[in-house]
């Protein structure tokens, strides 16, 4: 394959010598896991998000699961979320024995629709079926309308767990996403295609000390070595007690060292993504596409850049395959969760959330990552234009 035909993925990590050195330092230290790098990484994320507490975990999925448990979600309870998300958001509630429902999306932001949420909450309150928790998803890195969502949740006594897997480095109302101003917790992902990476891993942020202590306990088997928390005097300095049914959801020091190094460049990564997104806006303006709309109340971290086909929606597969054939690694985010067979078996049907389904039918995710060159971005634009011309639009 010629250099100018090299495959362009939709997302990828950026690793430099500083990242490698930070991991090597841990490899040659006394701790590979449960050491000082984890606490340093947690402190860096907490400081960036301007919250007192952050808990590092093995993945964002683990973080969502622990957050659901921390607010007491269990059998007989409900969690509501967006159908436009990865299945992990909804699955986390099922892990707790709870049930899941969805709120359709706003056709501009592709985030949870506040008007539909208000209507659904009013109906649920009248029937005595309010959810215990709500998980708004900051799709593509753009914050949901958290002020309005927070006000509704407070009125009805519903806990909020922000699924901020896409959104580290983004802002809402001039504040960092993850500051939990309108929520109990926020969960970040550091998968390699996200803004920064720890390989696999995530962090849960919170302002609530009780939730913080609960998260820390549950991520490590529900075990404590703190004599103040034990049910009896410790037998000796080796002693520990299991106080809850927890999990091994710990992050390693290797991962935390990488994440700590990456945090130093988070703003740089986000600014580059935002600049590339603006360049896409300019380069694609003449094509028959719906480009991402940005709420002036926030600043997206642009984990994803999603376009919607207009007249060519019925030929999306041809456009998609044409781009893949040109070595452009486009993707689609997301297949609405309620249309998955596992959720269809629960009674959900096509047509239940029409905005999410309409969006999915037209969406294509274009490559966007820190290391994407302008020349490669021009290749993406040219290939997309060619693909649209081939299908006659």
Short mmCIF file of C-alpha atoms in Angstrom, two decimals, residues 5-385:
data_model
loop_
_atom_site.label_atom_id
_atom_site.label_comp_id
_atom_site.label_asym_id
_atom_site.label_seq_id
_atom_site.Cartn_x
_atom_site.Cartn_y
_atom_site.Cartn_z
CA UNK A 5 -3.13 5.18 0.57
CA UNK A 6 -2.29 4.32 4.19
CA UNK A 7 -5.28 3.37 6.30
CA UNK A 8 -6.79 6.26 8.29
CA UNK A 9 -8.64 4.94 11.38
CA UNK A 10 -11.62 6.75 12.86
CA UNK A 11 -9.67 7.17 16.11
CA UNK A 12 -6.37 6.21 17.67
CA UNK A 13 -4.12 6.96 20.63
CA UNK A 14 -1.17 9.37 20.65
CA UNK A 15 1.81 8.03 22.60
CA UNK A 16 5.16 9.82 22.86
CA UNK A 17 8.49 9.27 24.63
CA UNK A 18 7.22 10.92 27.83
CA UNK A 19 4.41 8.38 28.05
CA UNK A 20 6.81 5.49 27.51
CA UNK A 21 9.20 6.83 30.14
CA UNK A 22 6.41 7.17 32.68
CA UNK A 23 5.41 3.54 32.22
CA UNK A 24 9.03 2.33 32.32
CA UNK A 25 9.49 4.12 35.66
CA UNK A 26 6.67 2.07 37.10
CA UNK A 27 8.01 -1.14 35.57
CA UNK A 28 11.29 -0.60 37.40
CA UNK A 29 9.63 0.48 40.66
CA UNK A 30 8.32 -1.58 43.57
CA UNK A 31 4.66 -1.31 42.49
CA UNK A 32 2.97 -2.54 39.32
CA UNK A 33 -0.51 -2.26 40.81
CA UNK A 34 -2.15 -0.59 43.81
CA UNK A 35 0.78 1.80 44.13
CA UNK A 36 1.33 5.57 44.21
CA UNK A 37 0.73 6.20 40.48
CA UNK A 38 -2.96 5.47 40.88
CA UNK A 39 -3.46 8.07 43.57
CA UNK A 40 -1.42 10.62 41.59
CA UNK A 41 -3.57 10.01 38.52
CA UNK A 42 -6.78 10.29 40.54
CA UNK A 43 -5.59 13.58 42.02
CA UNK A 44 -4.74 14.93 38.55
CA UNK A 45 -8.19 14.09 37.18
CA UNK A 46 -9.93 15.48 40.27
CA UNK A 47 -7.94 18.72 40.03
CA UNK A 48 -8.69 19.09 36.32
CA UNK A 49 -12.41 18.53 36.87
CA UNK A 50 -12.44 20.69 40.01
CA UNK A 51 -13.94 17.97 42.21
CA UNK A 52 -12.65 16.65 45.53
CA UNK A 53 -12.78 12.98 44.59
CA UNK A 54 -11.85 10.71 41.69
CA UNK A 55 -11.70 6.91 41.67
CA UNK A 56 -9.68 5.10 39.00
CA UNK A 57 -11.16 1.84 37.71
CA UNK A 58 -10.36 -0.84 35.15
CA UNK A 59 -12.78 0.50 32.51
CA UNK A 60 -15.60 3.00 32.09
CA UNK A 61 -17.99 0.04 32.08
CA UNK A 62 -16.68 -0.90 35.54
CA UNK A 63 -17.12 2.72 36.58
CA UNK A 64 -20.74 2.78 35.41
CA UNK A 65 -21.44 -0.47 37.24
CA UNK A 66 -19.91 0.80 40.48
CA UNK A 67 -21.73 4.13 40.16
CA UNK A 68 -25.05 2.31 39.80
CA UNK A 69 -24.28 0.23 42.89
CA UNK A 70 -23.12 3.30 44.81
CA UNK A 71 -26.51 5.02 44.39
CA UNK A 72 -28.22 1.82 45.53
CA UNK A 73 -29.60 0.66 42.19
CA UNK A 74 -30.97 -2.88 42.51
CA UNK A 75 -33.90 -5.19 41.79
CA UNK A 76 -37.15 -3.28 41.40
CA UNK A 77 -35.35 -0.06 40.43
CA UNK A 78 -35.09 1.62 37.05
CA UNK A 79 -32.31 3.46 35.26
CA UNK A 80 -33.13 5.65 32.28
CA UNK A 81 -30.56 6.54 29.66
CA UNK A 82 -30.19 7.49 26.01
CA UNK A 83 -30.67 4.89 23.26
CA UNK A 84 -27.80 6.60 21.39
CA UNK A 85 -24.94 5.10 23.36
CA UNK A 86 -22.78 2.02 23.62
CA UNK A 87 -24.57 -0.88 25.30
CA UNK A 88 -22.42 -0.58 28.44
CA UNK A 89 -24.43 2.40 29.71
CA UNK A 90 -27.62 0.38 29.93
CA UNK A 91 -25.94 -2.92 30.77
CA UNK A 92 -24.48 -1.43 33.97
CA UNK A 93 -27.98 -1.20 35.44
CA UNK A 94 -28.81 -4.76 34.43
CA UNK A 95 -25.68 -5.98 36.25
CA UNK A 96 -27.30 -4.61 39.43
CA UNK A 97 -30.57 -6.45 38.82
CA UNK A 98 -32.36 -3.21 37.89
CA UNK A 99 -34.45 -2.49 34.80
CA UNK A 100 -33.67 -0.09 31.96
CA UNK A 101 -35.70 2.36 29.91
CA UNK A 102 -34.69 5.05 27.46
CA UNK A 103 -35.43 8.68 26.63
CA UNK A 104 -35.24 9.68 22.97
CA UNK A 105 -32.59 12.09 21.69
CA UNK A 106 -32.58 15.71 20.65
CA UNK A 107 -32.31 15.83 16.83
CA UNK A 108 -29.68 18.59 16.97
CA UNK A 109 -27.29 17.44 19.68
CA UNK A 110 -27.99 13.67 19.59
CA UNK A 111 -28.02 13.86 23.38
CA UNK A 112 -30.94 13.06 25.64
CA UNK A 113 -33.95 15.30 24.85
CA UNK A 114 -34.84 17.38 27.90
CA UNK A 115 -38.42 17.98 26.78
CA UNK A 116 -39.08 14.27 26.33
CA UNK A 117 -37.40 13.60 29.68
CA UNK A 118 -39.72 16.08 31.41
CA UNK A 119 -42.78 14.48 29.83
CA UNK A 120 -41.68 10.97 30.72
CA UNK A 121 -40.85 11.89 34.32
CA UNK A 122 -44.28 13.46 34.80
CA UNK A 123 -45.99 10.32 33.54
CA UNK A 124 -43.73 8.09 35.67
CA UNK A 125 -44.43 10.17 38.78
CA UNK A 126 -48.18 9.87 38.24
CA UNK A 127 -47.91 6.08 37.90
CA UNK A 128 -45.42 5.61 40.73
CA UNK A 129 -42.66 4.31 38.44
CA UNK A 130 -39.99 6.97 38.68
CA UNK A 131 -36.45 5.85 37.90
CA UNK A 132 -33.94 5.69 40.73
CA UNK A 133 -31.15 6.91 38.45
CA UNK A 134 -30.67 8.68 35.15
CA UNK A 135 -27.55 8.31 32.98
CA UNK A 136 -27.33 11.16 30.46
CA UNK A 137 -24.68 10.46 27.81
CA UNK A 138 -22.43 13.28 26.57
CA UNK A 139 -22.39 11.99 23.01
CA UNK A 140 -19.28 12.69 20.92
CA UNK A 141 -17.89 14.89 23.72
CA UNK A 142 -20.71 17.46 23.86
CA UNK A 143 -22.36 17.90 27.24
CA UNK A 144 -26.03 17.24 27.69
CA UNK A 145 -28.15 20.15 28.93
CA UNK A 146 -27.14 19.33 32.48
CA UNK A 147 -28.64 22.36 34.21
CA UNK A 148 -32.15 21.50 33.00
CA UNK A 149 -31.61 17.76 33.53
CA UNK A 150 -30.29 18.40 37.03
CA UNK A 151 -33.29 20.54 37.93
CA UNK A 152 -35.70 17.85 36.76
CA UNK A 153 -33.82 15.13 38.63
CA UNK A 154 -33.75 17.17 41.81
CA UNK A 155 -37.49 17.83 41.57
CA UNK A 156 -38.28 14.12 41.26
CA UNK A 157 -35.55 12.82 43.58
CA UNK A 158 -33.62 10.99 40.86
CA UNK A 159 -29.86 10.39 41.05
CA UNK A 160 -27.73 11.35 38.04
CA UNK A 161 -24.74 9.39 36.78
CA UNK A 162 -23.16 11.24 33.86
CA UNK A 163 -21.82 8.93 31.16
CA UNK A 164 -18.93 11.19 30.20
CA UNK A 165 -16.98 8.42 28.44
CA UNK A 166 -16.55 10.68 25.39
CA UNK A 167 -16.12 13.95 27.17
CA UNK A 168 -12.97 14.40 29.26
CA UNK A 169 -11.59 17.83 28.45
CA UNK A 170 -14.95 19.20 27.35
CA UNK A 171 -16.75 22.04 29.08
CA UNK A 172 -20.27 23.05 30.02
CA UNK A 173 -21.22 26.55 31.19
CA UNK A 174 -17.51 27.40 31.35
CA UNK A 175 -16.91 24.50 33.75
CA UNK A 176 -15.14 21.19 33.11
CA UNK A 177 -17.33 18.24 32.28
CA UNK A 178 -17.02 15.90 35.25
CA UNK A 179 -17.32 18.60 37.91
CA UNK A 180 -20.62 17.00 39.02
CA UNK A 181 -22.32 20.36 39.46
CA UNK A 182 -25.64 18.77 38.44
CA UNK A 183 -24.99 15.10 39.16
CA UNK A 184 -23.88 12.66 41.82
CA UNK A 185 -21.11 11.13 39.69
CA UNK A 186 -19.50 11.30 36.25
CA UNK A 187 -17.72 8.44 34.50
CA UNK A 188 -14.84 8.85 32.01
CA UNK A 189 -13.31 6.35 29.60
CA UNK A 190 -9.63 6.14 28.67
CA UNK A 191 -9.86 3.54 25.92
CA UNK A 192 -7.25 4.13 23.16
CA UNK A 193 -9.71 5.88 20.84
CA UNK A 194 -10.76 8.36 23.53
CA UNK A 195 -9.24 11.81 24.19
CA UNK A 196 -6.50 10.45 26.46
CA UNK A 197 -5.73 6.81 27.16
CA UNK A 198 -4.64 4.44 29.88
CA UNK A 199 -4.92 1.47 27.48
CA UNK A 200 -8.11 0.37 29.17
CA UNK A 201 -9.43 2.21 32.18
CA UNK A 202 -11.78 4.82 33.52
CA UNK A 203 -12.37 7.27 36.36
CA UNK A 204 -15.46 8.14 38.38
CA UNK A 205 -15.61 11.69 39.77
CA UNK A 206 -17.86 12.86 42.60
CA UNK A 207 -18.33 15.60 45.18
CA UNK A 208 -19.92 13.21 47.69
CA UNK A 209 -17.53 11.67 50.24
CA UNK A 210 -19.96 8.86 51.03
CA UNK A 211 -20.14 7.86 47.37
CA UNK A 212 -16.36 8.15 47.11
CA UNK A 213 -15.82 5.73 49.97
CA UNK A 214 -18.42 3.37 48.52
CA UNK A 215 -16.77 3.41 45.08
CA UNK A 216 -13.33 2.72 46.56
CA UNK A 217 -14.63 -0.21 48.56
CA UNK A 218 -16.59 -1.79 45.72
CA UNK A 219 -13.72 -1.56 43.22
CA UNK A 220 -11.56 -3.78 45.47
CA UNK A 221 -13.74 -6.69 46.64
CA UNK A 222 -15.57 -4.66 49.30
CA UNK A 223 -12.53 -5.05 51.53
CA UNK A 224 -11.15 -2.60 54.08
CA UNK A 225 -7.92 -2.51 56.09
CA UNK A 226 -9.05 0.57 58.00
CA UNK A 227 -9.57 -0.32 61.71
CA UNK A 228 -12.13 2.46 62.00
CA UNK A 229 -14.36 0.68 59.48
CA UNK A 230 -13.95 -2.84 60.88
CA UNK A 231 -16.64 -4.55 62.91
CA UNK A 232 -14.08 -5.54 65.58
CA UNK A 233 -10.54 -4.72 66.62
CA UNK A 234 -8.04 -5.97 64.02
CA UNK A 235 -6.17 -9.17 64.78
CA UNK A 236 -2.94 -7.53 63.66
CA UNK A 237 -1.45 -5.35 60.94
CA UNK A 238 -2.22 -8.08 58.36
CA UNK A 239 -5.93 -8.03 59.04
CA UNK A 240 -8.69 -6.99 56.64
CA UNK A 241 -12.46 -7.40 56.46
CA UNK A 242 -14.87 -7.79 53.59
CA UNK A 243 -17.79 -5.49 54.33
CA UNK A 244 -19.58 -5.65 50.97
CA UNK A 245 -19.72 -7.79 47.84
CA UNK A 246 -17.26 -5.91 45.66
CA UNK A 247 -15.25 -6.57 42.53
CA UNK A 248 -11.71 -6.48 41.21
CA UNK A 249 -12.19 -3.29 39.18
CA UNK A 250 -8.80 -1.81 40.03
CA UNK A 251 -6.58 0.09 37.62
CA UNK A 252 -2.88 -0.87 37.53
CA UNK A 253 -0.04 1.54 38.25
CA UNK A 254 1.16 0.98 34.67
CA UNK A 255 -2.12 2.31 33.34
CA UNK A 256 -2.25 5.14 35.83
CA UNK A 257 1.29 6.25 34.94
CA UNK A 258 0.31 6.43 31.28
CA UNK A 259 -2.84 8.34 32.15
CA UNK A 260 -0.98 10.79 34.36
CA UNK A 261 1.46 11.51 31.54
CA UNK A 262 -1.39 11.96 29.07
CA UNK A 263 -3.24 14.34 31.41
CA UNK A 264 -0.41 16.84 30.94
CA UNK A 265 -1.45 17.17 27.29
CA UNK A 266 -5.23 16.89 27.63
CA UNK A 267 -5.92 20.50 26.72
CA UNK A 268 -3.54 20.25 23.75
CA UNK A 269 -5.34 17.12 22.54
CA UNK A 270 -8.76 18.77 22.84
CA UNK A 271 -7.73 22.00 21.11
CA UNK A 272 -6.38 20.01 18.16
CA UNK A 273 -9.57 17.99 17.89
CA UNK A 274 -11.65 21.16 18.00
CA UNK A 275 -9.51 22.73 15.26
CA UNK A 276 -9.87 19.64 13.07
CA UNK A 277 -13.63 19.66 13.66
CA UNK A 278 -13.84 23.30 12.53
CA UNK A 279 -11.80 22.39 9.45
CA UNK A 280 -14.24 19.57 8.67
CA UNK A 281 -17.08 22.08 9.03
CA UNK A 282 -15.46 24.30 6.40
CA UNK A 283 -14.43 21.53 4.01
CA UNK A 284 -17.77 19.71 4.12
CA UNK A 285 -20.11 22.70 4.05
CA UNK A 286 -20.88 22.30 0.32
CA UNK A 287 -21.83 18.61 0.57
CA UNK A 288 -25.35 17.26 1.21
CA UNK A 289 -24.66 16.47 4.85
CA UNK A 290 -25.89 17.49 8.28
CA UNK A 291 -22.81 18.53 10.24
CA UNK A 292 -22.49 18.40 14.04
CA UNK A 293 -24.37 21.21 15.77
CA UNK A 294 -22.68 22.68 18.82
CA UNK A 295 -24.57 24.07 21.79
CA UNK A 296 -23.08 27.48 22.70
CA UNK A 297 -23.47 26.55 26.39
CA UNK A 298 -20.58 24.13 26.07
CA UNK A 299 -17.38 23.19 24.27
CA UNK A 300 -17.16 19.64 22.98
CA UNK A 301 -14.00 17.61 23.39
CA UNK A 302 -14.87 16.08 19.99
CA UNK A 303 -14.26 12.44 20.67
CA UNK A 304 -16.28 11.85 17.48
CA UNK A 305 -17.13 13.83 14.37
CA UNK A 306 -20.41 12.47 13.01
CA UNK A 307 -22.09 13.54 9.78
CA UNK A 308 -25.60 12.65 8.71
CA UNK A 309 -26.39 11.85 5.12
CA UNK A 310 -29.37 13.67 3.71
CA UNK A 311 -30.63 12.50 0.31
CA UNK A 312 -28.25 9.52 0.35
CA UNK A 313 -29.37 8.02 3.66
CA UNK A 314 -30.97 5.06 1.87
CA UNK A 315 -27.57 4.33 0.30
CA UNK A 316 -25.46 4.75 3.42
CA UNK A 317 -23.98 1.28 3.16
CA UNK A 318 -22.63 2.07 -0.31
CA UNK A 319 -21.13 5.34 0.93
CA UNK A 320 -19.66 3.57 3.97
CA UNK A 321 -18.15 0.73 1.92
CA UNK A 322 -16.77 3.17 -0.66
CA UNK A 323 -14.93 5.02 2.11
CA UNK A 324 -13.61 1.80 3.62
CA UNK A 325 -12.40 0.72 0.16
CA UNK A 326 -10.48 4.01 -0.01
CA UNK A 327 -8.73 3.08 3.27
CA UNK A 328 -10.81 5.55 5.28
CA UNK A 329 -11.76 3.90 8.57
CA UNK A 330 -15.22 5.34 9.02
CA UNK A 331 -17.52 3.89 11.64
CA UNK A 332 -21.10 4.28 12.91
CA UNK A 333 -21.95 5.45 16.45
CA UNK A 334 -24.36 4.08 17.64
CA UNK A 335 -26.81 1.32 16.86
CA UNK A 336 -29.70 2.29 19.19
CA UNK A 337 -29.47 0.07 22.26
CA UNK A 338 -33.17 -0.75 22.31
CA UNK A 339 -32.91 -2.36 18.86
CA UNK A 340 -30.32 -4.91 20.00
CA UNK A 341 -31.70 -8.49 20.21
CA UNK A 342 -31.03 -8.69 23.96
CA UNK A 343 -33.14 -5.57 24.55
CA UNK A 344 -35.78 -6.53 21.99
CA UNK A 345 -36.33 -9.63 24.14
CA UNK A 346 -37.29 -7.27 26.98
CA UNK A 347 -40.10 -5.84 24.88
CA UNK A 348 -38.47 -2.86 23.16
CA UNK A 349 -39.39 -2.42 19.50
CA UNK A 350 -38.31 -0.51 16.44
CA UNK A 351 -40.20 2.78 16.49
CA UNK A 352 -40.01 3.23 20.27
CA UNK A 353 -37.46 6.07 20.01
CA UNK A 354 -37.82 7.51 16.50
CA UNK A 355 -35.26 10.30 16.73
CA UNK A 356 -32.49 7.89 17.76
CA UNK A 357 -33.50 5.52 14.99
CA UNK A 358 -33.63 8.29 12.37
CA UNK A 359 -30.22 9.53 13.45
CA UNK A 360 -28.73 6.04 13.29
CA UNK A 361 -30.06 5.53 9.78
CA UNK A 362 -28.08 8.51 8.47
CA UNK A 363 -24.93 8.63 10.63
CA UNK A 364 -21.32 8.07 9.62
CA UNK A 365 -18.38 8.80 11.94
CA UNK A 366 -15.39 10.33 10.17
CA UNK A 367 -11.78 9.97 11.36
CA UNK A 368 -10.82 12.42 14.11
CA UNK A 369 -7.83 12.17 16.44
CA UNK A 370 -4.91 14.28 17.60
CA UNK A 371 -2.45 12.85 15.09
CA UNK A 372 -4.72 13.25 12.05
CA UNK A 373 -2.83 15.42 9.55
CA UNK A 374 -4.54 18.02 7.43
CA UNK A 375 -3.43 16.08 4.33
CA UNK A 376 -5.14 12.96 5.64
CA UNK A 377 -8.21 14.98 6.55
CA UNK A 378 -8.30 16.26 2.98
CA UNK A 379 -8.18 12.64 1.82
CA UNK A 380 -11.20 11.88 3.99
CA UNK A 381 -13.13 14.83 2.56
CA UNK A 382 -12.26 13.95 -1.04
CA UNK A 383 -13.18 10.30 -0.56
CA UNK A 384 -16.50 11.26 1.01
CA UNK A 385 -17.30 13.60 -1.85
#
